[in-house]
XYZ file of C-alpha atoms in Angstrom:
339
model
C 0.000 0.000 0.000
C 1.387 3.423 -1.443
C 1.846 6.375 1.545
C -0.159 9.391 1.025
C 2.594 12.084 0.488
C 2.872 14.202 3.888
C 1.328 17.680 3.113
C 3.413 21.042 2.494
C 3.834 24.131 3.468
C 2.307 25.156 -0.478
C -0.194 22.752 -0.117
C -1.812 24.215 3.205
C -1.289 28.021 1.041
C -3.375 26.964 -1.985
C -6.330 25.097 0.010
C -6.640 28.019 1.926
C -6.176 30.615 -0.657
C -3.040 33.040 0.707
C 0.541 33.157 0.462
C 3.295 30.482 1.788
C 4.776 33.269 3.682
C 0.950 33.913 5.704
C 1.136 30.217 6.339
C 4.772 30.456 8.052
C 3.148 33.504 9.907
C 0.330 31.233 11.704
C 2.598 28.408 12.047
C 4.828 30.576 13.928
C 2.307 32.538 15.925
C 3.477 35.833 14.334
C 1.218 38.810 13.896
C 0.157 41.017 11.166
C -2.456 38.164 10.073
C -5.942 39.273 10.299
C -8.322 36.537 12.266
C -10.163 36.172 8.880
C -6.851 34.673 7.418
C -5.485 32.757 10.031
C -9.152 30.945 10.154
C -9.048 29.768 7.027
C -5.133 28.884 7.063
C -6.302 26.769 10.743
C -8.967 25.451 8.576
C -7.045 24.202 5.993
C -4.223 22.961 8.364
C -7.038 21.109 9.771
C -8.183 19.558 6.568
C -5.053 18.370 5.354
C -3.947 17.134 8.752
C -1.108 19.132 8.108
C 0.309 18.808 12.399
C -0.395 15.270 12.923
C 1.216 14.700 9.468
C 4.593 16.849 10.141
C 5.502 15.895 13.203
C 9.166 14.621 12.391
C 10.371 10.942 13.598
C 13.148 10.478 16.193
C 16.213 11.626 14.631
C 15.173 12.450 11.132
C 18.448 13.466 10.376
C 21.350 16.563 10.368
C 21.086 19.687 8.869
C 24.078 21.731 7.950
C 24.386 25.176 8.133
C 27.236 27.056 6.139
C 28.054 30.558 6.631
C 30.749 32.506 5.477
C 31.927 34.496 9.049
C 30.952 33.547 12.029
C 32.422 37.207 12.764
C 28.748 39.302 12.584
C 26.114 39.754 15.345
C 23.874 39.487 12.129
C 24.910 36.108 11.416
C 24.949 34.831 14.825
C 21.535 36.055 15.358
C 20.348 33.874 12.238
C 22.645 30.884 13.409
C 20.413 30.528 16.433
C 17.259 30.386 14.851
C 18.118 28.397 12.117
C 19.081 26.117 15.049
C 16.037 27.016 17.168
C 13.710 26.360 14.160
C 15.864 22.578 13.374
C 15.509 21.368 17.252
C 11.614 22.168 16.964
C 11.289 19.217 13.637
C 13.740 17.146 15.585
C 16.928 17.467 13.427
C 20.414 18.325 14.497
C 22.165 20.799 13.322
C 25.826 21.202 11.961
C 27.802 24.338 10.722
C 30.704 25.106 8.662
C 32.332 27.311 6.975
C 31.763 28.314 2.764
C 35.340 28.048 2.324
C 35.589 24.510 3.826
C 32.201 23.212 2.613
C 32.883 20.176 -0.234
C 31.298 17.653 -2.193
C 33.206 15.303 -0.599
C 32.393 16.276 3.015
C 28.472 16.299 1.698
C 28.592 13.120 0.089
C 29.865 11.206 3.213
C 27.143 12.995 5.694
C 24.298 11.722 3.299
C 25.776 8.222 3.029
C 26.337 8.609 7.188
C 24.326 5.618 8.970
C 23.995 8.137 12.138
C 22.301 11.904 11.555
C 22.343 11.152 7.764
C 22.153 14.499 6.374
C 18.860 15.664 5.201
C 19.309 19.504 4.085
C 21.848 22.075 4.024
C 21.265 25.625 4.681
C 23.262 28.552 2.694
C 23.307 32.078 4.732
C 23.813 34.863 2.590
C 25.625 32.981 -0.200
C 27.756 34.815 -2.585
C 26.327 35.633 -6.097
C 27.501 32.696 -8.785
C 28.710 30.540 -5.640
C 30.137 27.062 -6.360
C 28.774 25.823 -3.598
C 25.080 26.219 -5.307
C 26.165 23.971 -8.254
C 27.721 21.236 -6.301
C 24.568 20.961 -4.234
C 22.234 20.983 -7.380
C 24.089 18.527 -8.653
C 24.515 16.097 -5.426
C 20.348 16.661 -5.311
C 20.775 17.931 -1.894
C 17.861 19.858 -0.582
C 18.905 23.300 -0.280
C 17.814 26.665 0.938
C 19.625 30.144 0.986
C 18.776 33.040 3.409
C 19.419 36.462 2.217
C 21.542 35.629 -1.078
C 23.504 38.276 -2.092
C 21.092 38.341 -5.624
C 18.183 35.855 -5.742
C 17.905 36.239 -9.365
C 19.209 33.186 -11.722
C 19.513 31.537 -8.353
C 18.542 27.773 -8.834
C 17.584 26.534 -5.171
C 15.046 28.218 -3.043
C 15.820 31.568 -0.955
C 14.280 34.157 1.521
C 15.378 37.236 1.821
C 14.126 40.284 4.152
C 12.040 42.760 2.023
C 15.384 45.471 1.509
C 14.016 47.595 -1.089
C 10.693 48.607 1.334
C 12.399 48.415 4.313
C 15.012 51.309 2.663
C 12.087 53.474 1.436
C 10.552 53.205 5.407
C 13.741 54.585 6.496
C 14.450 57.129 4.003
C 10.377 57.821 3.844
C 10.549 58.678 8.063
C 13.386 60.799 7.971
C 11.850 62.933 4.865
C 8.756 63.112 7.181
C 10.796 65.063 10.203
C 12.152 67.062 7.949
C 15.473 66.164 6.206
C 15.978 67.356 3.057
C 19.971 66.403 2.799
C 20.153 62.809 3.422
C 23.233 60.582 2.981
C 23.417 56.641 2.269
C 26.274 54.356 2.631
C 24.650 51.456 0.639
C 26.194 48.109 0.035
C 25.932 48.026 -3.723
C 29.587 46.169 -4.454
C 29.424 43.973 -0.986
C 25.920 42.876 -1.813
C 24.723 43.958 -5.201
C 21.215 42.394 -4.795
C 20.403 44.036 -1.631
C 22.634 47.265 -2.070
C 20.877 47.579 -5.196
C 17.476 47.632 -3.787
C 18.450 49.997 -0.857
C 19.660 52.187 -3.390
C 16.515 52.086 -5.570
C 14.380 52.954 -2.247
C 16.408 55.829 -1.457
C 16.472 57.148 -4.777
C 12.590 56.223 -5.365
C 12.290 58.187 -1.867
C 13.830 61.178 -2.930
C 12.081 61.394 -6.310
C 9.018 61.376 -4.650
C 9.474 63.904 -2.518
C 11.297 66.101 -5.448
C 14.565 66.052 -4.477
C 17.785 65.553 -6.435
C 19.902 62.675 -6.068
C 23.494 64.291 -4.735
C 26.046 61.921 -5.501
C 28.258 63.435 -2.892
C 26.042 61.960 -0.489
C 26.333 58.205 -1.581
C 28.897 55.920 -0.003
C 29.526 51.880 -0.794
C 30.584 50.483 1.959
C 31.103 46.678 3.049
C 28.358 46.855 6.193
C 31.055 46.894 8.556
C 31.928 49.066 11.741
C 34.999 50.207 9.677
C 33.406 51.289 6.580
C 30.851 53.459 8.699
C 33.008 54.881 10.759
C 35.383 55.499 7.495
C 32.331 56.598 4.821
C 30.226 58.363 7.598
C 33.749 60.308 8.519
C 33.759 61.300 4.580
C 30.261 62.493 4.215
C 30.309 64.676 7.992
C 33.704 66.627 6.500
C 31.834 67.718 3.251
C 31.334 71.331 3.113
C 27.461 71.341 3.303
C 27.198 67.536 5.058
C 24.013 65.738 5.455
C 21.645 66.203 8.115
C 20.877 62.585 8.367
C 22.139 59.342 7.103
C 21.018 56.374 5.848
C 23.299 53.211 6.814
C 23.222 49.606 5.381
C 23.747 47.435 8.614
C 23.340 48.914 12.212
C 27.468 48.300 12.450
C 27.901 50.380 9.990
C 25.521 52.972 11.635
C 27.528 52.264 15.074
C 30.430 53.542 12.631
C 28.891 56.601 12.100
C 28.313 57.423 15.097
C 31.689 57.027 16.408
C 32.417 59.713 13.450
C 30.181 62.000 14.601
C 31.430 61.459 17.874
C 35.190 62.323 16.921
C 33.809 65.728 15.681
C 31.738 66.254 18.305
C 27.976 66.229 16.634
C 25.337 65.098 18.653
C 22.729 62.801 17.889
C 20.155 63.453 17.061
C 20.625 67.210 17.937
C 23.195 67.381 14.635
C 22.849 64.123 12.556
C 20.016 61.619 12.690
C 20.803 57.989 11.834
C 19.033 55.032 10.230
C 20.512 51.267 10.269
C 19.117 48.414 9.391
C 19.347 44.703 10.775
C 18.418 45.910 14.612
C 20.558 43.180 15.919
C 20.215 43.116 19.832
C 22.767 45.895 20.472
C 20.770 47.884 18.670
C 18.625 48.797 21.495
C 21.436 49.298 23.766
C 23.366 51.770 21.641
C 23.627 55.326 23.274
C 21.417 56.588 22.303
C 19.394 53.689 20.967
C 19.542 52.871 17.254
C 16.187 54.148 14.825
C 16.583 50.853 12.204
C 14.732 48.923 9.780
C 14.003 45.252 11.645
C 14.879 42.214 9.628
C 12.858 39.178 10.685
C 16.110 36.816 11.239
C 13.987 33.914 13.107
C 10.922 34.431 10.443
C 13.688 33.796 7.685
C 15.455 31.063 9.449
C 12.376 28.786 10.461
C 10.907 29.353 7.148
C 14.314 28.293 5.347
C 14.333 25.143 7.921
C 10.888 24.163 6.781
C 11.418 24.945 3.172
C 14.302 22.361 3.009
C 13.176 20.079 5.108
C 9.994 19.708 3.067
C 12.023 19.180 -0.097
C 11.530 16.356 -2.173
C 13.564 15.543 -5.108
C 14.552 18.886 -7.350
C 13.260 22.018 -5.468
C 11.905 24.843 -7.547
C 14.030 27.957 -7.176
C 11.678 30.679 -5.581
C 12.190 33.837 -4.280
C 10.640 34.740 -0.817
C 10.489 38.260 0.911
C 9.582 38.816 4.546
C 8.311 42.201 5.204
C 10.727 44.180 7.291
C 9.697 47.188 9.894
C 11.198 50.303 10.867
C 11.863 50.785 14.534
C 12.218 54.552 15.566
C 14.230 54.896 18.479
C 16.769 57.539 19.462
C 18.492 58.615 16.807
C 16.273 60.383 14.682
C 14.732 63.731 15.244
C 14.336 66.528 12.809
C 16.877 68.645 11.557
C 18.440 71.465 13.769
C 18.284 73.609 11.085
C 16.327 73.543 7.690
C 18.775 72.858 4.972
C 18.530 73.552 0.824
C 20.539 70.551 -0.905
């Protein structure tokens, strides 16, 4: 007698009529579902026994989780609930570096009699990585979080929602009253994601009909460094920005350690944006205004995307909405200035 296939994710998301994405949402007891929705998703969890039918068997197996740094609050943040959401199914979890990851190493954890490895997990893999390929071709179950560029990418990904989470934070400062805002985007660290943040900003700006200055645009790498280095470059211009947009809340913590070494206050002289809101964020002095990336939304959803796999995955591109978290370092400008 043939096994009726366990039901997925997808499959709960077309009998009830909404997104995979609203699904993970009820599943995970997040909010921003209306009771309406999460009636019929219960409904048609209900109906396809989708609980008694996913609830994994005693050591299903090992997932592996490769990352490129282990170096970033950002990434440990996402390490734990990639590991929070694999202890909930009942799998163990493994990490490694990219740069030691091999086909070798993969083939003998899948041909392992003990924690046989079931799925491997790519944070924020690089754009044309090998590592993609050699999984593709092993017919590992894959899943990437926050790819560098999701497009031509060939195994599933989610990704925070950059390019809305950008125009939030440009979008709030234009509301107290900036008028010359910087960015120090990503665009050569990350193109997919610097890209977008870049589009929001200038998308921002257009709509509030104001020039884009390039004397106010930085690339920068996301790090602590590159804040304190670009955010040092756009404060020592002769007219310098009011405000600036940064593209992790390091970086941001780099700025601010500029404007500290030339004795600006904040907000008083320069507001600040980041985006990540890693836990320090909330700690900074003063406390970091950021855009909010849902880092255990995006991990549990990656763990059930590639643990639901079976046989060759089709490559789609998930966003998670992202939300702007006004804090302390935004307040309108001392002074009204023309760009």
């Amino acid at each position: 007698m043939t096994a009726t296939p366990r039901p997925k994710i997808a499959d709960v998301a077309a009998a009830a009529g909404v997104s995979v994405p609203t699904v993970s949402k009820v599943l995970n007891g997040r909010s921003h579902v209306s009771e309406a929705t999460r009636a019929k998703v219960r409904q048609a969890l209900e109906e396809l026994d989708y609980t008694k039918r996913n609830i994994p068997a005693a050591q299903p197996g090992l997932l592996q989780l490769v990352v490129n740094n282990f170096d970033s609050p950002w990434v440990l943040e996402t390490m734990e609930g990639v590991e929070a959401a694999a202890s909930r199914l009942g799998y163990a979890i493994a990490y490694t570096r990219a740069d030691h990851a091999t086909a070798e190493g993969w083939r003998k954890l899948r041909e392992s009699s003990a924690n046989r490895l079931a799925g491997v997990v790519l944070l924020a893999p690089r754009s044309g990585s090998r590592l993609v390929i050699t999984l593709r071709s092993l017919n590992i179950p894959a899943v990437a979080i926050d790819p560098e560029v999701s497009e031509g990418l060939t195994i599933p990904s989610v990704s925070p929602a950059s390019f809305s989470g950008a125009l939030a934070a440009v979008g709030h400062l234009l509301g107290l009253g900036h008028r010359r805002i910087g960015i120090i985007t990503g665009r050569g660290h990350s193109p997919g994601h610097g890209l977008a943040r870049y589009a929001a900003y200038v998308a921002a700006l257009h709509d509030a009909g104001l020039p884009v200055l390039p004397e106010l645009v930085r690339d920068g790498d996301f790090s602590i460094e590159s804040g304190l280095r670009l955010g040092g470059d756009l404060l020592d211009l002769p007219e310098p920005p009011t405000a600036i947009v940064t593209g992790s809340d390091l970086q941001a913590l780099g700025v601010m350690n500029a404007a500290a070494q030339r004795s600006l206050k904040i907000p008083g002289d320069l507001s600040i944006v980041g985006f990540d809101d890693i836990a320090q964020a909330a700690l900074m002095s003063p406390p970091l205004t950021t855009v909010r990336q849902p880092l255990a939304q995006l991990a549990s959803m990656a763990v059930g995307i590639v643990t639901e796999q079976q046989g060759a995955a089709v490559p789609v591109a998930l966003e998670v909405a992202t939300e702007l978290v006004i804090r302390g370092t935004t307040a309108p400008p001392a002074s009204k200035t023309s760009p």
